[in-house]
Tab-separated table of C-alpha atoms in Angstrom:
chain	number	residue	atom	x	y	z
A	1495	MET	CA	0.095	-0.190	0.083
A	1496	ARG	CA	1.132	3.767	-0.753
A	1497	TYR	CA	0.514	6.771	0.710
A	1498	TYR	CA	0.252	10.010	-1.732
A	1499	THR	CA	-0.136	13.362	0.010
A	1500	ALA	CA	-2.903	15.415	-0.405
A	1501	ILE	CA	-3.344	19.063	0.375
A	1502	ILE	CA	-7.103	20.085	1.426
A	1503	HIS	CA	-8.317	23.674	1.158
A	1504	GLN	CA	-11.533	25.074	1.341
A	1505	GLU	CA	-12.602	28.485	0.641
A	1506	GLY	CA	-15.682	29.941	2.901
A	1507	ALA	CA	-18.581	27.624	2.785
A	1508	SER	CA	-17.436	25.557	-0.593
A	1509	ALA	CA	-16.553	22.303	-1.047
A	1510	TYR	CA	-13.368	21.069	-0.084
A	1511	GLY	CA	-10.705	20.405	-2.854
A	1512	LEU	CA	-7.545	18.276	-2.889
A	1513	THR	CA	-4.799	18.318	-5.093
A	1514	PHE	CA	-1.575	15.738	-4.684
A	1515	PRO	CA	1.636	17.539	-5.338
A	1516	ASP	CA	3.473	14.612	-6.759
A	1517	LEU	CA	0.455	13.695	-9.015
A	1518	PRO	CA	0.133	16.746	-11.654
A	1519	GLY	CA	-3.584	17.031	-12.668
A	1520	CYS	CA	-4.918	14.927	-9.945
A	1521	PHE	CA	-7.619	16.793	-7.872
A	1522	ALA	CA	-10.930	16.073	-6.307
A	1523	ALA	CA	-13.928	17.785	-4.386
A	1524	ALA	CA	-16.031	17.061	-1.655
A	1525	ASP	CA	-18.651	18.274	0.183
A	1526	SER	CA	-17.951	17.310	3.950
A	1527	TRP	CA	-14.939	16.451	5.969
A	1528	ASP	CA	-15.934	12.882	6.153
A	1529	ALA	CA	-16.438	12.550	2.154
A	1530	ILE	CA	-12.686	13.616	1.839
A	1531	PRO	CA	-11.392	10.091	1.817
A	1532	ALA	CA	-13.915	8.530	-0.730
A	1533	ALA	CA	-13.218	11.350	-3.027
A	1534	ALA	CA	-9.231	11.088	-2.620
A	1535	THR	CA	-9.336	7.441	-3.218
A	1536	GLU	CA	-11.536	7.953	-6.300
A	1537	ALA	CA	-9.235	10.754	-7.784
A	1538	LEU	CA	-5.927	8.201	-6.932
A	1539	ASP	CA	-8.106	5.473	-9.081
A	1540	LEU	CA	-9.124	7.669	-12.154
A	1541	TRP	CA	-5.493	9.077	-12.421
A	1542	PHE	CA	-3.620	5.805	-12.183
A	1543	GLU	CA	-5.949	4.270	-15.078
A	1544	ASP	CA	-4.427	7.097	-17.802
A	1545	GLN	CA	-0.918	7.730	-16.117
A	1546	PRO	CA	2.286	5.934	-15.649
A	1547	ASP	CA	3.001	4.434	-12.072
A	1548	VAL	CA	4.292	7.141	-9.880
A	1549	ALA	CA	5.961	6.213	-6.555
A	1550	PRO	CA	4.842	9.006	-3.866
A	1551	MET	CA	7.107	11.500	-2.815
A	1552	SER	CA	8.039	11.309	1.032
A	1553	LEU	CA	6.402	13.829	3.387
A	1554	SER	CA	9.441	15.725	3.630
A	1555	VAL	CA	10.387	16.398	0.370
A	1556	VAL	CA	6.484	17.073	-0.009
A	1557	ARG	CA	6.701	19.805	2.686
A	1558	GLU	CA	9.678	21.786	0.707
A	1559	ARG	CA	7.752	22.364	-2.294
A	1560	LYS	CA	6.752	26.068	-2.908
A	1561	ASP	CA	3.423	24.899	-4.184
A	1562	VAL	CA	2.735	23.000	-0.771
A	1563	THR	CA	4.312	25.897	1.462
A	1564	ASP	CA	2.141	28.426	-0.084
A	1565	GLY	CA	-0.797	26.214	0.261
A	1566	LEU	CA	-0.352	25.711	3.914
A	1567	ALA	CA	0.123	29.158	4.309
A	1568	ALA	CA	-3.289	29.880	3.083
A	1569	GLY	CA	-4.979	27.547	5.160
A	1570	GLY	CA	-4.481	24.069	3.579
A	1571	VAL	CA	-3.743	21.067	5.384
A	1572	LEU	CA	-1.957	18.049	4.572
A	1573	LEU	CA	-3.470	14.357	4.538
A	1574	LEU	CA	-1.673	10.892	3.924
A	1575	VAL	CA	-4.189	9.136	1.646
A	1576	PRO	CA	-3.512	5.341	1.403
A	1577	TYR	CA	-4.223	3.876	-2.096
A	1578	ILE	CA	-3.922	0.363	-3.000
A	1579	PRO	CA	-3.121	0.270	-6.879
A	1580	ALA	CA	-5.558	-1.708	-8.913
A	1581	ASP	CA	-4.568	-5.473	-9.596
A	1582	THR	CA	-7.447	-7.410	-10.716
A	1583	ALA	CA	-5.690	-10.814	-10.620
A	1584	VAL	CA	-7.387	-12.950	-8.362
A	1585	GLU	CA	-5.708	-15.459	-6.015
A	1586	ARG	CA	-6.725	-18.037	-3.575
A	1587	ILE	CA	-5.867	-18.153	0.160
A	1588	ASN	CA	-6.426	-20.132	3.257
A	1589	VAL	CA	-8.110	-18.115	5.751
A	1590	LYS	CA	-8.931	-19.593	9.346
A	1591	LEU	CA	-11.953	-17.840	11.141
A	1592	GLU	CA	-13.889	-18.333	14.124
A	1593	ARG	CA	-17.252	-20.113	12.697
A	1594	GLY	CA	-19.710	-17.745	14.611
A	1595	LEU	CA	-17.770	-14.981	12.734
A	1596	LEU	CA	-17.639	-16.941	9.463
A	1597	ARG	CA	-21.685	-17.557	9.868
A	1598	ALA	CA	-21.880	-13.835	10.264
A	1599	ILE	CA	-19.991	-12.755	7.260
A	1600	ASP	CA	-21.842	-15.261	5.082
A	1601	GLU	CA	-25.155	-14.180	6.234
A	1602	THR	CA	-24.391	-10.452	5.850
A	1603	ALA	CA	-22.646	-11.151	2.442
A	1604	LYS	CA	-26.061	-12.970	1.199
A	1605	GLY	CA	-28.092	-10.378	2.250
A	1606	ARG	CA	-26.041	-7.695	0.185
A	1607	GLY	CA	-26.122	-10.242	-3.059
A	1608	MET	CA	-22.138	-10.889	-2.332
A	1609	THR	CA	-20.080	-13.666	-2.484
A	1610	ARG	CA	-17.779	-14.490	0.564
A	1611	SER	CA	-14.753	-13.606	-1.200
A	1612	ALA	CA	-16.258	-10.282	-2.376
A	1613	PHE	CA	-17.367	-9.044	1.182
A	1614	LEU	CA	-14.344	-9.843	2.760
A	1615	ALA	CA	-12.471	-7.482	-0.135
A	1616	SER	CA	-14.884	-5.051	0.830
A	1617	ALA	CA	-14.699	-5.224	4.516
A	1618	THR	CA	-10.509	-5.404	4.227
A	1619	ARG	CA	-10.413	-2.268	1.779
A	1620	ARG	CA	-12.771	-0.220	4.258
A	1621	GLU	CA	-10.747	-1.262	7.031
A	1622	LEU	CA	-7.263	-0.279	5.190
A	1623	ILE	CA	-8.219	2.757	3.696
A	1624	GLY	CA	-11.198	4.047	4.934
A	1625	VAL	CA	-13.674	3.471	1.505
């Protein structure tokens, strides 16, 4: 998992704007603070669909950039955004779970029209990146 730094800014009562200093042209907007993780993840997913793989800059390097210091001076804040690069290859694994937990997973997955695997992947992604 990688972490990209976003600058979050807001002018007045407008939506929150997000830009990623190490990913030119990657930006997002969120109507509330709680919506920022989903907006950031979607922006990263869309950016990497058409762009080459870019390793994130370290936080210390990002903090030294003039555009970042200007953004922070204007009231922006930095946020490290976790990103899991897309890899659609499926891999079979063997996992041990408590029987009661497994029943709860299966019931919930069935109620949502999901497979056990899809439910576990979704729950894991939400735990790792908050989306």
